[in-house]
PDB file of C-alpha atoms in Angstrom:
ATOM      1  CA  UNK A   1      10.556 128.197  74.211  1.00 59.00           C
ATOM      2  CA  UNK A   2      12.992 128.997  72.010  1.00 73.00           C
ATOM      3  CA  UNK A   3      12.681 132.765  71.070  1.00 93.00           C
ATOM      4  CA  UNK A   4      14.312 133.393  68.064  1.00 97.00           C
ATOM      5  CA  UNK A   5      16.703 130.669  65.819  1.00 97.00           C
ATOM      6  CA  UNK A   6      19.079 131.618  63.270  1.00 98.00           C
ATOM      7  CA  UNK A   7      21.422 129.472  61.290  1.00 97.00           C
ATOM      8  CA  UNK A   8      24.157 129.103  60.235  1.00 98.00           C
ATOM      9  CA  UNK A   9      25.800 130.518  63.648  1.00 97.00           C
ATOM     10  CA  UNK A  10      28.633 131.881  61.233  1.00 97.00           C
ATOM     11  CA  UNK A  11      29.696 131.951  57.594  1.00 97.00           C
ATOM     12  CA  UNK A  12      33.006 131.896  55.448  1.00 98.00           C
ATOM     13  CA  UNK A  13      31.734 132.758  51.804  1.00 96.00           C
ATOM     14  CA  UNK A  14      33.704 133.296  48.769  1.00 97.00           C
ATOM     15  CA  UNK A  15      32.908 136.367  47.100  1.00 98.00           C
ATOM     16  CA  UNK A  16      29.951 136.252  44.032  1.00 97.00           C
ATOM     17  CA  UNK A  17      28.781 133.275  45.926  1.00 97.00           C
ATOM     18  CA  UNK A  18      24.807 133.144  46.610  1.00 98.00           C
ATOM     19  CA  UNK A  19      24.220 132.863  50.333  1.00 97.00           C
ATOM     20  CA  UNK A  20      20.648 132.297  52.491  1.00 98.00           C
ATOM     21  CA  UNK A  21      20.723 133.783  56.293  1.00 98.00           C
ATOM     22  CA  UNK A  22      17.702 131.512  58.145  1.00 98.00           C
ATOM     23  CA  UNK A  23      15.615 133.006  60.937  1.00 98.00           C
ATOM     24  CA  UNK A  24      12.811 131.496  62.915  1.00 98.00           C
ATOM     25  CA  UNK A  25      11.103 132.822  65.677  1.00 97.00           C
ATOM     26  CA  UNK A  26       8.138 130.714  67.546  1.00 95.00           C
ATOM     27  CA  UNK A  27       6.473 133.718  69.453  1.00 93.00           C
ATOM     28  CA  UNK A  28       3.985 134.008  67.031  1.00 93.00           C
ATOM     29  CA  UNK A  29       5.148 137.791  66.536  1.00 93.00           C
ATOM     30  CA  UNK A  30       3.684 140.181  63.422  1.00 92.00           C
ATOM     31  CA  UNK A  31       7.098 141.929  62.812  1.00 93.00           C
ATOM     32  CA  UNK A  32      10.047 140.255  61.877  1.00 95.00           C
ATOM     33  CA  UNK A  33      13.940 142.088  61.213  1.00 97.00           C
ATOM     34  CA  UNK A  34      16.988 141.916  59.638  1.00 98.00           C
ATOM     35  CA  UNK A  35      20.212 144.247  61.196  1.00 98.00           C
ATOM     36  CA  UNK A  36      23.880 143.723  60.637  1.00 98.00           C
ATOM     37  CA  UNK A  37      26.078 145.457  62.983  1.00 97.00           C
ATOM     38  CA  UNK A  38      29.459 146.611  61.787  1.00 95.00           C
ATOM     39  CA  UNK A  39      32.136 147.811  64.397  1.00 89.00           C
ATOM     40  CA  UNK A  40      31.688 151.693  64.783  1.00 85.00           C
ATOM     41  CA  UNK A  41      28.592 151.561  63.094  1.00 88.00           C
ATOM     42  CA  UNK A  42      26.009 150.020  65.074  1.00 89.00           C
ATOM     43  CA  UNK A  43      22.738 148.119  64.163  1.00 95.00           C
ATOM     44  CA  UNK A  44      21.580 149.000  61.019  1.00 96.00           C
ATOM     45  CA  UNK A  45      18.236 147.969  59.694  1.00 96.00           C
ATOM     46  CA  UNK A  46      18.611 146.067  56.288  1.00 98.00           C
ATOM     47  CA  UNK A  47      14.723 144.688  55.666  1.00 98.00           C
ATOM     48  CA  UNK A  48      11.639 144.466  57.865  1.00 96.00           C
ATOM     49  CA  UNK A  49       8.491 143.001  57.816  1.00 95.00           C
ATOM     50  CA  UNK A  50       5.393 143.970  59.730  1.00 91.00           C
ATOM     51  CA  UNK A  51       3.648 140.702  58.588  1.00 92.00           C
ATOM     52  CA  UNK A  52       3.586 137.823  56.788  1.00 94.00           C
ATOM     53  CA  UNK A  53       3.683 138.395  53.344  1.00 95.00           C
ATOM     54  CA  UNK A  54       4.758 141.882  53.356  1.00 95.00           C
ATOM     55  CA  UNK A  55       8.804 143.009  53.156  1.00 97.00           C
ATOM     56  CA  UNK A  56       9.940 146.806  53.813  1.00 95.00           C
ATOM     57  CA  UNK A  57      13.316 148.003  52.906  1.00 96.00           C
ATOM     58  CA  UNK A  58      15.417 149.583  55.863  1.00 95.00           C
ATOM     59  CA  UNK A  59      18.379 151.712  55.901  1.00 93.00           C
ATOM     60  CA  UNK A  60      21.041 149.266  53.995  1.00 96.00           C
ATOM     61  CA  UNK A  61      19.555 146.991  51.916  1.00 98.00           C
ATOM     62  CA  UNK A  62      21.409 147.146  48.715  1.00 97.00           C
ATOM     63  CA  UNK A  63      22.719 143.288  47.529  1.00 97.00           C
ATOM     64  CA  UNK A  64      20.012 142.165  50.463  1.00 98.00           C
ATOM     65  CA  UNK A  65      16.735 140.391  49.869  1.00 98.00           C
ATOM     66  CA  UNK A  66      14.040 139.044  52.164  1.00 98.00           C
ATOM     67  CA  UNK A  67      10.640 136.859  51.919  1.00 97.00           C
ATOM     68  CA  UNK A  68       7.803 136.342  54.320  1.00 97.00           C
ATOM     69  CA  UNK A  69       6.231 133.452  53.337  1.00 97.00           C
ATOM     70  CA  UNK A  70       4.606 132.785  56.669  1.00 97.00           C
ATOM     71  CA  UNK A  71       4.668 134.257  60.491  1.00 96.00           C
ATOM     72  CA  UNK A  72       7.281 132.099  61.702  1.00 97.00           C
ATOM     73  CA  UNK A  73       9.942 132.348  59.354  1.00 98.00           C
ATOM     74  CA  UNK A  74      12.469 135.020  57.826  1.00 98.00           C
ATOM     75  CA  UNK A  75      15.164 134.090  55.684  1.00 98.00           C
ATOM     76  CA  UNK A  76      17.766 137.378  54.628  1.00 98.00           C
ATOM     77  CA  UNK A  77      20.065 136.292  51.121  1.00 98.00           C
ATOM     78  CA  UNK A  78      22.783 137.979  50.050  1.00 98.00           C
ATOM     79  CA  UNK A  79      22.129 137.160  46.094  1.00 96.00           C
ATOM     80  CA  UNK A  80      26.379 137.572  45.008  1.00 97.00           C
ATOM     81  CA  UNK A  81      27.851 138.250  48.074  1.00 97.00           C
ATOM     82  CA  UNK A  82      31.072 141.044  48.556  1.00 98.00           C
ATOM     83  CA  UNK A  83      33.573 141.821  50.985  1.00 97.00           C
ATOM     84  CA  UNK A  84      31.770 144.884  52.627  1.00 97.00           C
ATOM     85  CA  UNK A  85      28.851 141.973  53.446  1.00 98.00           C
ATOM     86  CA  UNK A  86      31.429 140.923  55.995  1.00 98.00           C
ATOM     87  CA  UNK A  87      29.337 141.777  59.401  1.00 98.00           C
ATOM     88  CA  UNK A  88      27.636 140.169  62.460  1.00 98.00           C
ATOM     89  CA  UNK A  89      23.886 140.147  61.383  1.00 98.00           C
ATOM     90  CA  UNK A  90      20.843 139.794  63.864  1.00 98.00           C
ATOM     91  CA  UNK A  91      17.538 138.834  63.035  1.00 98.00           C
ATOM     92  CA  UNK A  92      14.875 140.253  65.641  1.00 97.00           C
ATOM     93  CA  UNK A  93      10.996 139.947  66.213  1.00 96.00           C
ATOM     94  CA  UNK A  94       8.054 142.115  67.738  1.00 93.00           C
ATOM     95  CA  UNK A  95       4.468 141.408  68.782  1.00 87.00           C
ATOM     96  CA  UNK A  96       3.340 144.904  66.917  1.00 73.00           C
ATOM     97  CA  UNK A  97       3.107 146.739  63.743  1.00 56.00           C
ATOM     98  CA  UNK A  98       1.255 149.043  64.618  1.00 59.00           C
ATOM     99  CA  UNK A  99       3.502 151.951  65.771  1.00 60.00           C
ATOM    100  CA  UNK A 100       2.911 150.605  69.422  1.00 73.00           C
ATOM    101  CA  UNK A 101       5.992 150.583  71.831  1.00 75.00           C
ATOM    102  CA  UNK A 102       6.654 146.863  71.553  1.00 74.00           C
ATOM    103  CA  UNK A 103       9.865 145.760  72.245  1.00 88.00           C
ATOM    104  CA  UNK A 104      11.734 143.922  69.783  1.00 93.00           C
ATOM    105  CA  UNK A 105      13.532 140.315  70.440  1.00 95.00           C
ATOM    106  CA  UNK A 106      16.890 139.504  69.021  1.00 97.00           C
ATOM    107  CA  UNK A 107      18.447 135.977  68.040  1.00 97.00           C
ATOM    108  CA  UNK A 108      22.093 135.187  68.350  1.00 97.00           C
ATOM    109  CA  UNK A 109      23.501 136.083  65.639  1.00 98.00           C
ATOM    110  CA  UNK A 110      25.299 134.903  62.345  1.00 98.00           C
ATOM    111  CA  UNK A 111      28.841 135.721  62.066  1.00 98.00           C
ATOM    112  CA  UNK A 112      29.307 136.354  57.884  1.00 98.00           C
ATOM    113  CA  UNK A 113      32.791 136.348  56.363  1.00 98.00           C
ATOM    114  CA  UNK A 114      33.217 137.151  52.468  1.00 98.00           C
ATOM    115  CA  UNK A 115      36.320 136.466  50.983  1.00 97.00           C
TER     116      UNK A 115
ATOM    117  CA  UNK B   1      20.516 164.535  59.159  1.00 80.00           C
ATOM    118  CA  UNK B   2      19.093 162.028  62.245  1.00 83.00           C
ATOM    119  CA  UNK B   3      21.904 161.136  64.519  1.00 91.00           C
ATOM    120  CA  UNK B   4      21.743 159.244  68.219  1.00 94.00           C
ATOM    121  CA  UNK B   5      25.195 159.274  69.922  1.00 95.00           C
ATOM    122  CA  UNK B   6      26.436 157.232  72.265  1.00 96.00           C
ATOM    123  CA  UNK B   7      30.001 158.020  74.465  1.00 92.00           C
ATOM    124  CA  UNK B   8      32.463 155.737  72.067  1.00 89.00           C
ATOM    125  CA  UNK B   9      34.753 155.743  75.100  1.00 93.00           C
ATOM    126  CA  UNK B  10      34.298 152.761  77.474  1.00 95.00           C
ATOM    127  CA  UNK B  11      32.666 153.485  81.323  1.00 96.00           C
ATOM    128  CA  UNK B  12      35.485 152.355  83.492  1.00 97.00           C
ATOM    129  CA  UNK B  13      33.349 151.955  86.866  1.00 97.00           C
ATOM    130  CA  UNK B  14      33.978 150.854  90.450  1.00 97.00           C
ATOM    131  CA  UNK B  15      31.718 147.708  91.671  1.00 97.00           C
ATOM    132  CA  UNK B  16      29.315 149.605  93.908  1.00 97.00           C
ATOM    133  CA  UNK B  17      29.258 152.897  92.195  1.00 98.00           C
ATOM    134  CA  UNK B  18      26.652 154.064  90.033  1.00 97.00           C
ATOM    135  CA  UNK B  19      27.070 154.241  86.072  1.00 97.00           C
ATOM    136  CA  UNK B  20      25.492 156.408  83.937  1.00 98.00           C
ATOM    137  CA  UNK B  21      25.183 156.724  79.925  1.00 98.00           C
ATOM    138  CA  UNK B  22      23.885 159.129  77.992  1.00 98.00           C
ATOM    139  CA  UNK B  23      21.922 158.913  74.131  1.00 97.00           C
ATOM    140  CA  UNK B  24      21.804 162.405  72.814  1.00 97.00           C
ATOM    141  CA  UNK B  25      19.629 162.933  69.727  1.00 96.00           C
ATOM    142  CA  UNK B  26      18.837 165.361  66.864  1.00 93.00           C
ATOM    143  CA  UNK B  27      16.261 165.669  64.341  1.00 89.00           C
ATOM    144  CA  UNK B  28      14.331 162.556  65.832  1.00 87.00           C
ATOM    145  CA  UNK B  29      11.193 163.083  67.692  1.00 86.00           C
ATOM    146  CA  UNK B  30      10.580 160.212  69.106  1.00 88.00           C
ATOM    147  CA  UNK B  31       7.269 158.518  70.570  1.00 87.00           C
ATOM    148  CA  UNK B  32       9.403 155.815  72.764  1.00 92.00           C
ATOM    149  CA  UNK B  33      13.180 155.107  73.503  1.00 94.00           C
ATOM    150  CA  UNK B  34      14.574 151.957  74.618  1.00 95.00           C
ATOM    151  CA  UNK B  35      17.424 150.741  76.278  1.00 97.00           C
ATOM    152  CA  UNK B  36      18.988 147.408  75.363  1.00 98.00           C
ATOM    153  CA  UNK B  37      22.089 145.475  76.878  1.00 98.00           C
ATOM    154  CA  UNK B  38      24.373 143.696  74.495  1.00 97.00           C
ATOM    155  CA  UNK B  39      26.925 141.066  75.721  1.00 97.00           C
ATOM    156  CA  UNK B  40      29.955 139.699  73.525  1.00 95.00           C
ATOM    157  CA  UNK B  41      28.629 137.536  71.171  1.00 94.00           C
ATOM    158  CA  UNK B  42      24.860 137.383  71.732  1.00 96.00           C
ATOM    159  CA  UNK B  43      22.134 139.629  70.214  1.00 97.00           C
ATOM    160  CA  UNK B  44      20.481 142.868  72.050  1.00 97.00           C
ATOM    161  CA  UNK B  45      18.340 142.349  75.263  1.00 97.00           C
ATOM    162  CA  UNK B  46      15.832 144.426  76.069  1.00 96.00           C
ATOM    163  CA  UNK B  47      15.872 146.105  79.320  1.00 97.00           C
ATOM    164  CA  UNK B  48      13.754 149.165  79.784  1.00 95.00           C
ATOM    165  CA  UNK B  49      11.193 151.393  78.119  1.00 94.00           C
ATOM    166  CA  UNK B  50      10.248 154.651  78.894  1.00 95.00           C
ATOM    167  CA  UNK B  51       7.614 156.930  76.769  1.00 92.00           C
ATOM    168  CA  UNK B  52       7.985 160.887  75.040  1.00 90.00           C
ATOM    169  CA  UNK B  53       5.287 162.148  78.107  1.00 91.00           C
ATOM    170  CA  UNK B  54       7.245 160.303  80.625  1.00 93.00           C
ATOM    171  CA  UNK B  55      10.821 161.812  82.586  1.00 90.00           C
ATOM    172  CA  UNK B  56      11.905 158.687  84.967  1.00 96.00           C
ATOM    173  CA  UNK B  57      11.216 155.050  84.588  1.00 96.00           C
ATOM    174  CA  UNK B  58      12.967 152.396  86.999  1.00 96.00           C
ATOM    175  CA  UNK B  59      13.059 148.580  87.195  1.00 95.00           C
ATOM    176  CA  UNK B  60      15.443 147.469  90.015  1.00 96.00           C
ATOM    177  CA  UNK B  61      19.004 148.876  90.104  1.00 97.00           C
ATOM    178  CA  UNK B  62      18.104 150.311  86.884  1.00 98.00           C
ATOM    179  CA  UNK B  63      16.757 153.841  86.094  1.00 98.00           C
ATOM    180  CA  UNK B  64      15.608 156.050  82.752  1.00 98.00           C
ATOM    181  CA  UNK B  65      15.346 159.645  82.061  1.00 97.00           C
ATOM    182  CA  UNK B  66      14.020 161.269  79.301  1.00 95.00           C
ATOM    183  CA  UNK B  67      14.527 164.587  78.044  1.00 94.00           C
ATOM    184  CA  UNK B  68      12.449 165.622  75.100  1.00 92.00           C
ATOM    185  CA  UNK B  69      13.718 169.366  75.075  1.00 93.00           C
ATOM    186  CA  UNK B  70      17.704 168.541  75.627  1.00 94.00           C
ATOM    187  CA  UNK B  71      16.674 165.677  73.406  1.00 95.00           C
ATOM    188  CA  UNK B  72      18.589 163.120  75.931  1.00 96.00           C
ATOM    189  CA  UNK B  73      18.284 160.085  78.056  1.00 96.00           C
ATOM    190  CA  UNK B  74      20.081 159.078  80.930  1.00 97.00           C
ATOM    191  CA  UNK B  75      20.945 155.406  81.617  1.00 98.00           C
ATOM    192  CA  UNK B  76      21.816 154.597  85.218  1.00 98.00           C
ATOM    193  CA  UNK B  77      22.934 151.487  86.784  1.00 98.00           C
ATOM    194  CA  UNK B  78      23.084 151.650  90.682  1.00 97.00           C
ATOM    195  CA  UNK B  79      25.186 149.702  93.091  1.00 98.00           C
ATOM    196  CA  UNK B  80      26.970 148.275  89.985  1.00 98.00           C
ATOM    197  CA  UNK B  81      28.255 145.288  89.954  1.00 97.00           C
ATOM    198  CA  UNK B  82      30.752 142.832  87.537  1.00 97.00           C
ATOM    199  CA  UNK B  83      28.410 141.473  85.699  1.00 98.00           C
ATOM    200  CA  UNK B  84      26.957 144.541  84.803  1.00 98.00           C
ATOM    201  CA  UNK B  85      29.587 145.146  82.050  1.00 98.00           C
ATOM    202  CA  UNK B  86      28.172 144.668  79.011  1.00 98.00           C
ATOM    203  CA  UNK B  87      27.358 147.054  75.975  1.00 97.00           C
ATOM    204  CA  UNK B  88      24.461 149.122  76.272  1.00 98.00           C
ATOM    205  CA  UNK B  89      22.535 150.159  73.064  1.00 97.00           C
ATOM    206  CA  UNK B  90      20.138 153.081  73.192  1.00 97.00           C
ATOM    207  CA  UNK B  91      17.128 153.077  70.562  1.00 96.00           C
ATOM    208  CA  UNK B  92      14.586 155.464  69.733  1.00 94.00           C
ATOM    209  CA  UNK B  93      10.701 154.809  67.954  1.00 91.00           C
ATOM    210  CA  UNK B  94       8.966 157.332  65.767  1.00 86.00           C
ATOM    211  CA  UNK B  95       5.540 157.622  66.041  1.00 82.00           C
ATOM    212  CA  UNK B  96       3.392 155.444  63.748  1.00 79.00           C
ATOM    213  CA  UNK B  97       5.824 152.183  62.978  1.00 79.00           C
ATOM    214  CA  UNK B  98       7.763 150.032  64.940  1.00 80.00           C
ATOM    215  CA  UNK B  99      10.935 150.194  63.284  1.00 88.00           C
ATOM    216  CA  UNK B 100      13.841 151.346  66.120  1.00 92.00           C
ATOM    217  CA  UNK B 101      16.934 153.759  65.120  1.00 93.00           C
ATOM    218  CA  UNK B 102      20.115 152.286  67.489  1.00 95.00           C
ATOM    219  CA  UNK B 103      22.753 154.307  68.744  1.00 96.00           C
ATOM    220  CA  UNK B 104      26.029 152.342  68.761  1.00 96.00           C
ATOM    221  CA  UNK B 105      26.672 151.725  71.849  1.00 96.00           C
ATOM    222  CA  UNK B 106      28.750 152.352  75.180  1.00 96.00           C
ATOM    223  CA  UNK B 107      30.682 150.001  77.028  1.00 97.00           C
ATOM    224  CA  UNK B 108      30.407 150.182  80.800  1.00 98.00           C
ATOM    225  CA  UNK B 109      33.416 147.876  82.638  1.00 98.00           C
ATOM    226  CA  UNK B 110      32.564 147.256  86.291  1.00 98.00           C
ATOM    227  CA  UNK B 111      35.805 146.698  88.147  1.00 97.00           C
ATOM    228  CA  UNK B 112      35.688 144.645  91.096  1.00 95.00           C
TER     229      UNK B 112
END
């Protein structure tokens, strides 16, 4: 089982450029998330989504958008991409959106530079 | 405003000795609070879980308070050993959604 994919495993980007974060997770979960996690600022929620075919916005998603076409999959893209977009970002998954303490499930990471 | 801290300062710690990390928290009243472990390079792991109605929760060398009126959780690692140095991430759950606030982190260095 693989838990939770994400590609590419980093980035260089040029600035204004249009860029598509890919996350898959096959654990069947309801709730899938996007964080990026800045040094000194922690994990910071950018877009969630309690199930398919429903988005939230979290605490930083400005220049972020995300779809849910189905359960598996949960792609994050950065539509013209800046310098401050320069960050480690996590994609994570949970069997519950229902308020129920379900722990959440992190993939490894995509390391994003924007030049 | 809502703010979980998290000792910036790295726990220097003796192999054998026992760590422990605090999460303080204000204007949060949170249903659950979890502790995660976070090694260079890889995404959060979940470690331990522990409820608003519960004080203590252990699972092996590890151990969980929780504090509702200090608003605080202890994180304690006994017998510590090397490869216990990692970062270690405290979140808290509101009640009704599943969404988790992180604190940022302290680094605990087991020295051999």
């Amino acid at each position: 089982i693989a838990g939770i994919t994400q590609a590419p495993t980093s980035q260089i980007l040029a600035a204004g450029r249009r860029m598509t974060l890919r996350c898959t997770q096959d654990m069947r979960h309801n709730a899938m998330y996007w964080y990026r996690q800045d040094l000194g600022l922690g994990l910071r929620l950018i877009h969630y989504s309690n199930t398919a075919g429903t988005t939230g916005k979290g605490e930083v998603p400005d220049g972020y958008s995300v779809s849910r076409a189905n359960t598996d999959d949960f792609p994050l893209t950065l539509a013209s991409a800046v310098p401050s977009q320069t960050s480690v970002y996590f994609c994570a998954s949970s069997d519950s959106a229902s308020g129920s303490p379900e722990t959440q499930y992190f993939g490894p990471g995509t390391r994003l530079l924007v030049l | 405003s809502q703010k979980i801290e998290q000792n910036s300062e790295a726990l220097n710690i003796q192999e054998g000795k026992t760590a422990t990390l605090t999460c303080n928290y204000t204007n949060y009243s949170p249903a659950y609070l979890q502790w995660y472990r976070q090694d260079p390079g890889r995404g959060p792991v979940f470690l331990l879980l522990i409820r608003e109605n519960e004080k203590e929760k252990r699972k092996e060398r590890l151990k969980v308070t929780f504090d509702t009126t200090l608003k605080q959780s202890l994180f304690h690692i006994t017998a510590s050993q090397p490869a216990d140095s990692a970062t270690y991430l405290c979140a808290l759950q509101p009640y009704g959604n599943n969404r988790l606030a992180f604190g940022k982190g302290n680094q605990v260095v087991v020295i051999p």
